[in-house]
Coordinates of C-alpha atoms in Angstrom, one line a residue:
Chain A
X105 CA -112.1 88.8 -5.9
X106 CA -114.1 85.7 -6.4
X107 CA -116.3 87.4 -9.1
X108 CA -113.2 88.8 -10.8
X109 CA -111.6 85.3 -10.9
X110 CA -114.8 83.8 -12.4
X111 CA -114.9 86.6 -14.9
X112 CA -111.3 86.0 -15.9
X113 CA -111.8 82.3 -16.2
X114 CA -114.8 82.6 -18.5
X115 CA -113.1 85.3 -20.6
X116 CA -109.9 83.2 -20.9
X117 CA -112.0 80.1 -21.8
X118 CA -114.0 81.9 -24.5
X119 CA -110.8 83.6 -26.0
X120 CA -109.1 80.2 -26.1
X121 CA -112.2 78.6 -27.8
X122 CA -111.9 81.3 -30.5
X123 CA -108.1 81.3 -30.9
X124 CA -107.8 77.5 -31.2
X125 CA -110.3 77.7 -34.0
X126 CA -109.4 74.5 -35.8
X127 CA -109.3 72.4 -32.6
X128 CA -112.6 73.9 -31.5
X129 CA -114.2 73.2 -34.9
X130 CA -113.0 69.6 -34.9
X131 CA -114.2 69.0 -31.3
X132 CA -117.6 70.7 -32.0
X133 CA -118.1 68.5 -35.1
X134 CA -117.4 65.3 -33.1
X135 CA -119.7 66.5 -30.3
X136 CA -122.4 67.3 -33.0
X137 CA -122.0 63.7 -34.2
X138 CA -122.5 62.4 -30.6
X139 CA -125.5 64.6 -29.9
X140 CA -127.0 63.7 -33.2
X141 CA -126.7 60.0 -32.3
X142 CA -128.3 60.6 -28.9
X143 CA -131.1 62.7 -30.5
X144 CA -131.7 60.0 -33.2
X145 CA -132.0 57.4 -30.5
X146 CA -134.6 59.6 -28.6
X147 CA -136.6 60.2 -31.8
X148 CA -136.4 56.6 -32.9
X149 CA -137.7 55.6 -29.5
X150 CA -140.6 58.0 -29.8
X151 CA -141.4 56.7 -33.2
X152 CA -141.2 53.1 -32.2
X153 CA -143.3 53.6 -29.1
X154 CA -146.0 55.5 -31.0
X155 CA -146.0 52.8 -33.7
X156 CA -146.4 50.1 -31.2
X157 CA -149.2 52.0 -29.5
X158 CA -150.9 52.4 -32.8
X159 CA -150.7 48.6 -33.5
X160 CA -151.8 47.8 -30.0
X161 CA -154.8 50.0 -30.6
X162 CA -155.9 47.7 -33.4
X163 CA -155.7 44.5 -31.4
X164 CA -158.9 43.5 -29.6
X165 CA -161.0 40.5 -28.7
X166 CA -164.4 40.2 -30.3
X167 CA -167.2 38.4 -28.6
X168 CA -170.0 37.3 -31.0
X169 CA -173.4 36.6 -29.5
X170 CA -176.1 34.2 -30.7
X171 CA -178.9 35.7 -32.7
X172 CA -181.4 35.0 -30.0
X173 CA -179.3 36.6 -27.3
X174 CA -181.3 39.2 -25.3
X175 CA -179.8 42.6 -25.2
X176 CA -179.9 42.9 -21.4
X177 CA -177.9 39.7 -21.2
X178 CA -175.2 41.1 -23.5
X179 CA -175.1 44.3 -21.5
X180 CA -174.7 42.3 -18.3
X181 CA -171.6 40.6 -19.8
X182 CA -170.4 44.1 -20.9
X183 CA -170.6 45.4 -17.4
X184 CA -168.9 42.3 -16.0
X185 CA -166.0 42.8 -18.5
X186 CA -165.7 46.4 -17.7
X187 CA -165.2 45.5 -14.0
X188 CA -162.2 43.4 -14.9
X189 CA -159.0 45.2 -14.0
X190 CA -157.3 44.1 -17.3
X191 CA -159.9 45.6 -19.5
X192 CA -159.4 49.1 -21.0
X193 CA -162.7 49.5 -22.8
X194 CA -165.6 47.5 -24.1
X195 CA -167.5 48.5 -27.2
X196 CA -171.0 47.2 -27.8
X197 CA -172.3 46.8 -31.3
X198 CA -175.9 45.9 -31.5
X199 CA -177.4 43.6 -34.2
X200 CA -178.7 46.5 -36.2
X201 CA -175.4 48.3 -36.1
X202 CA -173.6 45.2 -37.3
X203 CA -176.0 44.9 -40.2
X204 CA -175.6 48.6 -41.0
X205 CA -171.7 48.3 -40.9
X206 CA -171.9 45.3 -43.2
X207 CA -174.2 47.2 -45.6
X208 CA -171.9 50.2 -45.6
X209 CA -168.9 48.1 -46.3
X210 CA -170.4 46.2 -49.2
X211 CA -172.8 48.9 -50.5
X212 CA -171.5 48.7 -54.0
X213 CA -171.8 45.0 -54.3
X214 CA -175.2 44.4 -55.7
X215 CA -175.1 40.6 -55.2
X216 CA -174.5 40.9 -51.5
X217 CA -177.2 43.6 -50.9
X218 CA -179.6 41.5 -53.0
X219 CA -179.0 38.5 -50.9
X220 CA -179.6 40.5 -47.7
X221 CA -182.9 41.6 -49.1
X222 CA -183.8 38.1 -50.0
X223 CA -183.0 36.9 -46.5
X224 CA -185.4 39.4 -45.0
X225 CA -184.1 38.8 -41.5
X226 CA -181.0 40.3 -39.8
X227 CA -178.3 37.5 -39.9
X228 CA -175.9 39.3 -37.5
X229 CA -175.7 38.8 -33.8
X230 CA -174.6 41.5 -31.4
X231 CA -170.8 41.9 -30.8
X232 CA -168.6 43.2 -28.0
X233 CA -165.2 44.5 -28.8
X234 CA -162.9 44.2 -25.8
X235 CA -159.7 46.0 -25.5
X236 CA -157.2 45.1 -22.8
X237 CA -154.7 47.4 -21.3
X238 CA -151.7 45.5 -22.7
X239 CA -151.6 42.7 -25.3
X240 CA -150.5 40.1 -22.7
X241 CA -153.7 40.5 -20.8
X242 CA -156.0 39.2 -23.6
X243 CA -155.4 35.6 -22.4
X244 CA -157.0 36.2 -19.0
X245 CA -159.9 38.2 -20.6
X246 CA -160.5 35.2 -22.9
X247 CA -160.3 32.8 -20.0
X248 CA -162.8 34.8 -18.0
X249 CA -165.3 34.6 -20.9
X250 CA -164.8 30.9 -21.5
X251 CA -165.0 29.9 -17.8
X252 CA -168.0 32.1 -17.2
X253 CA -170.0 29.7 -19.4
X254 CA -172.3 32.4 -20.7
X255 CA -174.9 30.7 -22.8
X256 CA -175.6 33.7 -25.0
X257 CA -172.0 33.7 -26.4
X258 CA -171.7 32.2 -29.8
X259 CA -167.9 32.4 -30.2
X260 CA -164.8 34.4 -29.1
X261 CA -162.2 35.1 -31.8
X262 CA -159.4 35.2 -29.3
X263 CA -158.1 31.6 -29.8
X264 CA -157.9 32.2 -33.5
X265 CA -155.9 35.5 -33.0
X266 CA -153.9 34.2 -30.1
X267 CA -150.7 33.4 -32.0
X268 CA -150.6 36.8 -33.6
X269 CA -151.4 38.6 -30.4
X270 CA -148.8 36.6 -28.4
X271 CA -146.2 37.3 -31.0
X272 CA -147.0 40.9 -31.1
X273 CA -146.7 41.1 -27.3
X274 CA -143.2 39.5 -27.4
X275 CA -142.1 41.7 -30.3
X276 CA -143.1 44.8 -28.4
X277 CA -141.3 43.9 -25.3
X278 CA -138.2 42.7 -27.2
X279 CA -137.9 45.8 -29.3
X280 CA -138.2 48.0 -26.3
X281 CA -135.4 46.1 -24.6
X282 CA -133.2 46.0 -27.8
X283 CA -133.8 49.7 -28.3
X284 CA -132.7 50.5 -24.8
X285 CA -129.5 48.4 -25.2
X286 CA -128.6 49.8 -28.6
X287 CA -129.2 53.3 -27.3
X288 CA -127.0 52.8 -24.3
X289 CA -124.2 51.3 -26.4
X290 CA -124.3 54.2 -28.9
X291 CA -124.3 56.7 -26.0
X292 CA -121.3 55.0 -24.5
X293 CA -119.4 55.1 -27.9
X294 CA -120.3 58.7 -28.4
X295 CA -119.1 59.7 -25.0
X296 CA -115.8 57.9 -25.5
X297 CA -115.2 59.6 -28.8
X298 CA -116.0 63.0 -27.3
X299 CA -113.8 62.4 -24.3
X300 CA -110.8 61.3 -26.5
X301 CA -111.2 64.3 -28.8
X302 CA -111.1 66.7 -25.9
X303 CA -108.2 64.8 -24.4
X304 CA -106.3 65.3 -27.6
X305 CA -107.1 69.0 -27.7
X306 CA -105.8 69.4 -24.1
X307 CA -102.8 67.2 -24.9
X308 CA -101.7 70.0 -27.3
X309 CA -101.8 72.4 -24.4
X310 CA -99.7 70.3 -22.0
X311 CA -96.6 72.5 -22.2
X312 CA -98.8 75.6 -21.6
X313 CA -100.1 74.0 -18.5
X314 CA -96.5 73.4 -17.3
X315 CA -95.7 77.1 -17.8
X316 CA -98.8 78.2 -16.0
X317 CA -97.8 76.1 -13.0
X318 CA -94.3 77.6 -13.0
X319 CA -95.7 81.1 -13.1
X320 CA -97.6 80.2 -9.9
X321 CA -101.1 79.7 -11.1
X322 CA -103.2 77.4 -8.8
X323 CA -104.6 74.2 -10.2
X324 CA -108.3 75.4 -10.3
X325 CA -107.2 78.6 -12.1
X326 CA -105.4 76.6 -14.8
X327 CA -108.1 74.0 -15.1
X328 CA -111.3 76.1 -15.2
X329 CA -110.7 77.8 -18.6
X330 CA -110.4 74.3 -20.1
X331 CA -113.7 73.3 -18.5
X332 CA -115.2 76.5 -19.9
X333 CA -113.9 75.6 -23.4
X334 CA -115.3 72.0 -23.1
X335 CA -118.7 73.2 -22.1
X336 CA -118.7 75.7 -25.0
X337 CA -118.2 72.8 -27.3
X338 CA -121.4 71.3 -25.8
X339 CA -123.4 74.6 -26.2
X340 CA -122.3 75.2 -29.8
X341 CA -122.8 71.5 -30.7
X342 CA -126.3 71.5 -29.2
X343 CA -127.2 74.5 -31.3
X344 CA -125.7 73.0 -34.5
X345 CA -127.5 69.7 -33.9
X346 CA -130.8 71.4 -33.6
X347 CA -130.2 73.4 -36.8
X348 CA -129.4 70.2 -38.7
X349 CA -132.3 68.2 -37.3
X350 CA -135.0 70.7 -37.9
X351 CA -135.1 70.5 -41.7
X352 CA -134.4 66.8 -41.5
X353 CA -137.5 66.0 -39.4
X354 CA -139.5 68.4 -41.6
X355 CA -138.5 66.3 -44.6
X356 CA -138.9 62.9 -42.9
X357 CA -142.2 63.9 -41.2
X358 CA -144.8 62.9 -43.8
X359 CA -142.7 59.8 -44.6
X360 CA -142.6 58.7 -40.9
X361 CA -146.4 59.2 -40.7
X362 CA -147.1 57.0 -43.7
X363 CA -144.6 54.3 -42.9
X364 CA -145.1 53.8 -39.2
X365 CA -148.7 54.9 -39.0
X366 CA -147.8 56.6 -35.7
X367 CA -147.1 60.3 -35.2
X368 CA -145.5 62.8 -37.5
X369 CA -141.9 63.1 -36.4
X370 CA -141.8 66.8 -37.5
X371 CA -144.8 67.7 -35.4
X372 CA -143.3 65.9 -32.4
X373 CA -140.0 67.7 -32.9
X374 CA -141.6 71.1 -33.1
X375 CA -143.9 70.5 -30.1
X376 CA -141.0 69.4 -28.0
X377 CA -138.3 71.7 -29.5
X378 CA -137.3 73.3 -26.2
X379 CA -137.2 70.2 -24.1
X380 CA -135.1 68.4 -26.8
X381 CA -132.8 71.4 -27.1
X382 CA -132.5 71.6 -23.3
X383 CA -131.7 67.9 -23.0
X384 CA -129.0 68.2 -25.7
X385 CA -127.6 71.3 -24.1
X386 CA -127.4 69.6 -20.7
X387 CA -125.8 66.5 -22.2
X388 CA -123.3 68.5 -24.3
X389 CA -122.2 70.8 -21.4
X390 CA -121.8 67.9 -19.0
X391 CA -120.0 65.8 -21.5
X392 CA -117.6 68.6 -22.5
X393 CA -117.1 69.9 -19.0
X394 CA -116.5 66.5 -17.3
X395 CA -114.2 65.3 -20.2
X396 CA -112.1 68.5 -19.8
X397 CA -111.9 68.0 -16.1
X398 CA -110.7 64.5 -16.4
X399 CA -108.3 65.2 -19.3
X400 CA -106.5 68.1 -17.5
X401 CA -105.9 65.9 -14.4
X402 CA -102.9 64.3 -15.9
X403 CA -101.0 67.4 -16.9
X404 CA -101.8 69.2 -13.6
X405 CA -99.9 66.6 -11.6
X406 CA -96.6 67.9 -10.2
Chain B
X559 CA -82.6 83.0 2.0
X560 CA -82.0 79.9 -0.1
X561 CA -80.3 76.9 1.5
X562 CA -79.4 73.6 -0.2
X563 CA -78.7 71.1 2.5
X564 CA -76.7 68.1 1.3
X565 CA -78.9 67.6 -1.7
X566 CA -78.5 64.5 -3.8
X567 CA -80.6 63.6 -6.9
X568 CA -80.6 60.2 -8.6
X569 CA -82.7 59.9 -11.9
X570 CA -82.0 56.2 -12.1
X571 CA -79.4 53.6 -11.1
X572 CA -75.8 54.7 -11.5
X573 CA -74.1 58.1 -11.0
X574 CA -76.2 60.7 -9.2
X575 CA -76.8 63.9 -11.3
X576 CA -76.5 66.0 -8.1
X577 CA -74.2 64.6 -5.4
X578 CA -74.3 66.0 -1.9
X579 CA -74.5 69.7 -2.7
X580 CA -74.7 72.3 0.1
X581 CA -74.7 76.0 -0.3
X582 CA -76.5 79.2 0.8
X583 CA -77.6 82.2 -1.2
X584 CA -78.2 85.4 0.6
X585 CA -80.7 88.1 -0.1
X586 CA -79.7 90.5 -3.0
X587 CA -76.9 88.3 -4.2
X588 CA -76.2 87.7 -7.9
X589 CA -75.1 84.1 -8.1
X590 CA -74.0 82.3 -11.2
X591 CA -74.1 78.5 -11.3
X592 CA -71.6 77.4 -13.9
X593 CA -71.0 74.0 -15.4
X594 CA -70.8 72.2 -18.7
X595 CA -73.9 70.6 -20.2
X596 CA -74.9 67.6 -18.1
X597 CA -73.1 68.9 -15.0
X598 CA -76.4 69.3 -13.1
X599 CA -77.2 73.0 -13.5
X600 CA -80.8 72.4 -14.8
X601 CA -81.4 69.7 -12.1
X602 CA -80.5 72.2 -9.4
X603 CA -82.9 74.8 -10.9
X604 CA -85.7 72.3 -11.2
X605 CA -85.3 71.2 -7.6
X606 CA -85.4 74.8 -6.5
X607 CA -88.7 75.3 -8.4
X608 CA -90.0 72.0 -7.0
X609 CA -90.4 70.6 -10.4
X610 CA -88.1 67.7 -9.3
X611 CA -87.8 66.3 -5.8
X612 CA -84.3 65.6 -4.3
X613 CA -83.6 61.9 -3.6
X614 CA -82.1 63.0 -0.3
X615 CA -81.3 66.2 1.5
X616 CA -83.6 69.3 1.7
X617 CA -84.0 72.7 0.0
X618 CA -85.2 75.7 2.1
X619 CA -86.6 78.9 0.8
X620 CA -86.9 81.4 3.7
X621 CA -87.0 78.5 6.2
X622 CA -89.8 76.7 4.2
X623 CA -88.8 73.2 3.1
X624 CA -90.2 73.4 -0.4
X625 CA -90.2 69.7 -0.9
X626 CA -92.6 69.2 1.9
X627 CA -95.2 71.7 0.5
X628 CA -98.6 70.4 -0.6
X629 CA -99.9 71.0 -4.1
X630 CA -102.1 73.8 -2.8
X631 CA -99.3 75.8 -1.1
X632 CA -96.8 75.4 -3.9
X633 CA -98.2 78.1 -6.2
X634 CA -97.8 80.8 -3.5
X635 CA -94.1 80.0 -3.2
X636 CA -93.6 79.9 -7.0
X637 CA -95.0 83.4 -7.3
X638 CA -92.1 84.5 -5.1
X639 CA -89.7 83.0 -7.6
X640 CA -89.5 84.5 -11.1
X641 CA -88.3 82.2 -13.8
X642 CA -86.5 82.7 -17.1
X643 CA -85.6 79.9 -19.4
X644 CA -83.5 79.2 -22.5
X645 CA -86.6 78.2 -24.4
X646 CA -88.6 81.3 -23.1
X647 CA -91.7 79.2 -22.2
X648 CA -94.2 81.8 -23.1
X649 CA -97.9 80.9 -23.6
X650 CA -98.1 80.6 -27.4
X651 CA -101.9 81.4 -27.6
X652 CA -101.6 84.6 -25.5
X653 CA -100.3 88.0 -26.6
X654 CA -97.3 89.7 -25.0
X655 CA -99.7 91.7 -22.8
X656 CA -101.7 88.6 -21.8
X657 CA -98.6 86.6 -21.0
X658 CA -97.5 89.1 -18.5
X659 CA -101.1 89.8 -17.2
X660 CA -101.5 86.1 -16.7
X661 CA -98.8 86.0 -14.0
X662 CA -100.6 88.8 -12.2
X663 CA -104.0 87.2 -12.6
X664 CA -102.7 83.9 -11.3
X665 CA -101.4 85.8 -8.2
X666 CA -105.0 87.2 -7.8
X667 CA -104.1 90.9 -8.4
X668 CA -106.9 93.3 -9.2
X669 CA -107.6 94.6 -12.7
X670 CA -106.6 98.1 -11.9
X671 CA -103.1 97.0 -10.9
X672 CA -102.7 94.9 -14.1
X673 CA -103.8 97.8 -16.3
X674 CA -101.3 100.0 -14.5
X675 CA -98.3 97.7 -14.1
X676 CA -98.0 95.8 -17.4
X677 CA -97.3 98.9 -19.6
X678 CA -94.6 100.0 -17.1
X679 CA -92.9 96.7 -17.2
X680 CA -93.1 96.6 -21.0
X681 CA -91.5 100.0 -21.0
X682 CA -88.7 98.7 -18.7
X683 CA -87.8 95.8 -21.0
X684 CA -88.2 98.0 -24.1
X685 CA -91.2 96.3 -25.6
X686 CA -93.7 99.2 -25.6
X687 CA -95.9 99.0 -28.7
X688 CA -95.6 95.2 -29.0
X689 CA -98.3 94.3 -26.4
X690 CA -100.7 92.8 -29.0
X691 CA -98.0 90.6 -30.7
X692 CA -98.1 86.9 -30.2
X693 CA -94.8 85.2 -29.2
X694 CA -94.3 83.7 -32.7
X695 CA -94.3 87.2 -34.1
X696 CA -91.3 88.2 -31.9
X697 CA -87.5 87.7 -32.3
X698 CA -85.7 85.5 -29.8
X699 CA -84.4 88.5 -27.9
X700 CA -87.8 90.1 -27.7
X701 CA -89.3 86.8 -26.4
X702 CA -86.7 86.6 -23.7
X703 CA -87.5 90.1 -22.6
X704 CA -91.2 89.2 -22.4
X705 CA -90.2 86.3 -20.2
X706 CA -88.1 88.6 -18.0
X707 CA -91.0 91.0 -17.8
X708 CA -93.3 88.2 -16.7
X709 CA -90.7 87.0 -14.2
X710 CA -90.5 90.4 -12.4
X711 CA -94.1 91.6 -12.7
X712 CA -95.1 90.1 -9.3
X713 CA -92.0 91.6 -7.6
X714 CA -90.5 88.2 -6.7
X715 CA -87.8 87.8 -4.1
X716 CA -85.7 85.7 -6.5
X717 CA -85.2 85.4 -10.2
X718 CA -84.0 82.0 -11.5
X719 CA -82.6 82.2 -15.0
X720 CA -81.7 78.9 -16.6
X721 CA -79.4 79.6 -19.6
X722 CA -81.3 82.7 -20.5
X723 CA -78.9 83.7 -23.3
X724 CA -78.6 80.1 -24.7
X725 CA -80.7 80.8 -27.8
X726 CA -79.6 84.5 -28.3
X727 CA -77.0 86.2 -30.4
X728 CA -74.3 88.3 -28.5
X729 CA -76.1 91.6 -28.8
X730 CA -79.4 90.3 -27.4
X731 CA -77.4 88.3 -24.8
X732 CA -75.9 91.5 -23.4
X733 CA -79.3 93.2 -23.4
X734 CA -80.7 90.4 -21.3
X735 CA -77.7 90.4 -18.9
X736 CA -77.9 94.2 -18.5
X737 CA -81.6 93.8 -17.7
X738 CA -80.9 91.1 -15.1
X739 CA -78.1 93.3 -13.5
X740 CA -80.5 96.2 -13.4
X741 CA -83.1 94.0 -11.7
X742 CA -80.5 92.8 -9.2
X743 CA -79.6 96.4 -8.4
X744 CA -83.2 97.2 -7.7
X745 CA -83.1 94.6 -4.9
X746 CA -84.0 91.1 -6.4
X747 CA -81.8 88.1 -5.8
X748 CA -80.7 86.5 -9.1
X749 CA -79.6 82.9 -9.7
X750 CA -78.1 82.5 -13.1
X751 CA -77.3 79.1 -14.6
X752 CA -75.1 79.4 -17.6
X753 CA -72.0 78.1 -19.4
X754 CA -71.2 81.3 -21.2
X755 CA -67.6 82.2 -20.4
X756 CA -67.7 85.9 -21.5
X757 CA -70.7 86.7 -19.5
X758 CA -69.3 85.1 -16.3
X759 CA -66.0 86.9 -16.7
X760 CA -67.6 90.2 -17.3
X761 CA -70.1 90.0 -14.4
X762 CA -67.4 89.6 -11.6
X763 CA -70.0 88.3 -9.2
X764 CA -70.2 85.1 -7.1
X765 CA -69.7 81.9 -9.1
X766 CA -70.5 78.4 -8.1
X767 CA -68.9 75.9 -10.4
X768 CA -70.2 72.4 -10.5
X769 CA -68.9 69.3 -12.3
X770 CA -70.3 65.8 -12.3
X771 CA -73.0 66.9 -9.8
X772 CA -70.4 68.2 -7.2
X773 CA -69.4 71.8 -6.3
X774 CA -65.7 72.2 -7.2
X775 CA -65.5 75.9 -6.5
X776 CA -67.5 78.7 -4.9
X777 CA -65.8 82.0 -5.4
X778 CA -67.0 85.5 -4.3
X779 CA -65.9 87.3 -7.4
X780 CA -65.4 84.3 -9.7
X781 CA -64.1 83.6 -13.1
X782 CA -65.0 80.9 -15.6
X783 CA -62.5 78.1 -14.7
X784 CA -63.7 75.1 -16.7

């Protein structure tokens, strides 16, 4: 009997979804809008995070050594830095490599290459590029180098970059928090709209619910088909949202890569197609089902 | 079988719409409740269906006080009472077949019984061949016959008909009354609320006449006296 009842409920729900075509279409469209907003928030967050990561990658502290610094001394400092818990990586550039990089960069400039020839000696000191795990940790790395009083160090470019690095660190944390708040507000608005749409759809069925009660149908038997209909809105809306988003990300992909310097949004979308679809499906079904459950409550009262 | 014990119903301050009504209806009776609009017929019917609660007094259905039933137990009692209304109250998004099948599904009857019983009932009320029509595709008389089919499909003990002929022309009215009489002869108690003089006088059954919420006459083979 239980199986028969479940079968009847699902069948009734799907028939009602089909027969109330216009109400279903309107509800699905609203739900698509809500899911699209949620999805955009997810993708925007991915884009922002990858952009920030790309920017963070470019921030580092360079330690310049005196010309007469011995290589073993430089390597000692490198080891000491690597032992710091804040440090992500240390990159050693020897005097020769510095010169080579400089030559490569200004190869076409005859004046500069001529001057180097004239000089005869290598004017560059060795360099260590230090990368911290997060931007806010550069301060302590710089302090470590300054307090260590290493005689071989010529200068550290941290103080010069400090303002930029600090600002970047605060922008990053602020935009993360703002993104979360905006995302939550949008989610709340979307849920309210969906709930109200479904409530209106069920409002049109209030007389029917009254008749069903008089015929002697139990509350769960009256209510369940409405929950099936609400969940169907979620399923169809999730599919439609994915169909809309796919060409959109394809089109925006190269653009996002150029503008933000992070990942290609289309690649990300395709790689995570099933987890995004699953998330939208889950949100849609829950949103539709719970909204229907709450909306039928009122008309089911005696 | 049905017992109204000193039932009073106030909707708001002022005159009660039902005032200290007591009567008993036996099994297999055909009882008409007669009164002008606003006399309290519909209120009586609503209280019997537990759509409204009496302000004081009690209503018993086979020794069950239906006003003390919880929301879970109520559907089972309602399945023992078939209802027919002036405005038909069919489910507009379901076909004739589905409207009748719904009552059986709600009662938890198996599919084989539904497939077997619904065509029989449709034949009884003269609607064979219209099972796939929606209510809006039917005439008033046909809709009322669907409602009657739905009311009797679960073999209820009682049929409550509230102005079942109110929206019908005389020919369809007599069709409906003949159906109800036939159902009564097959062993179902019928409670008919109406203010149709011709029907009451032709039936020659028990008539309870109410005015201003009070019973003014309860006659075994009654006539329309208002």
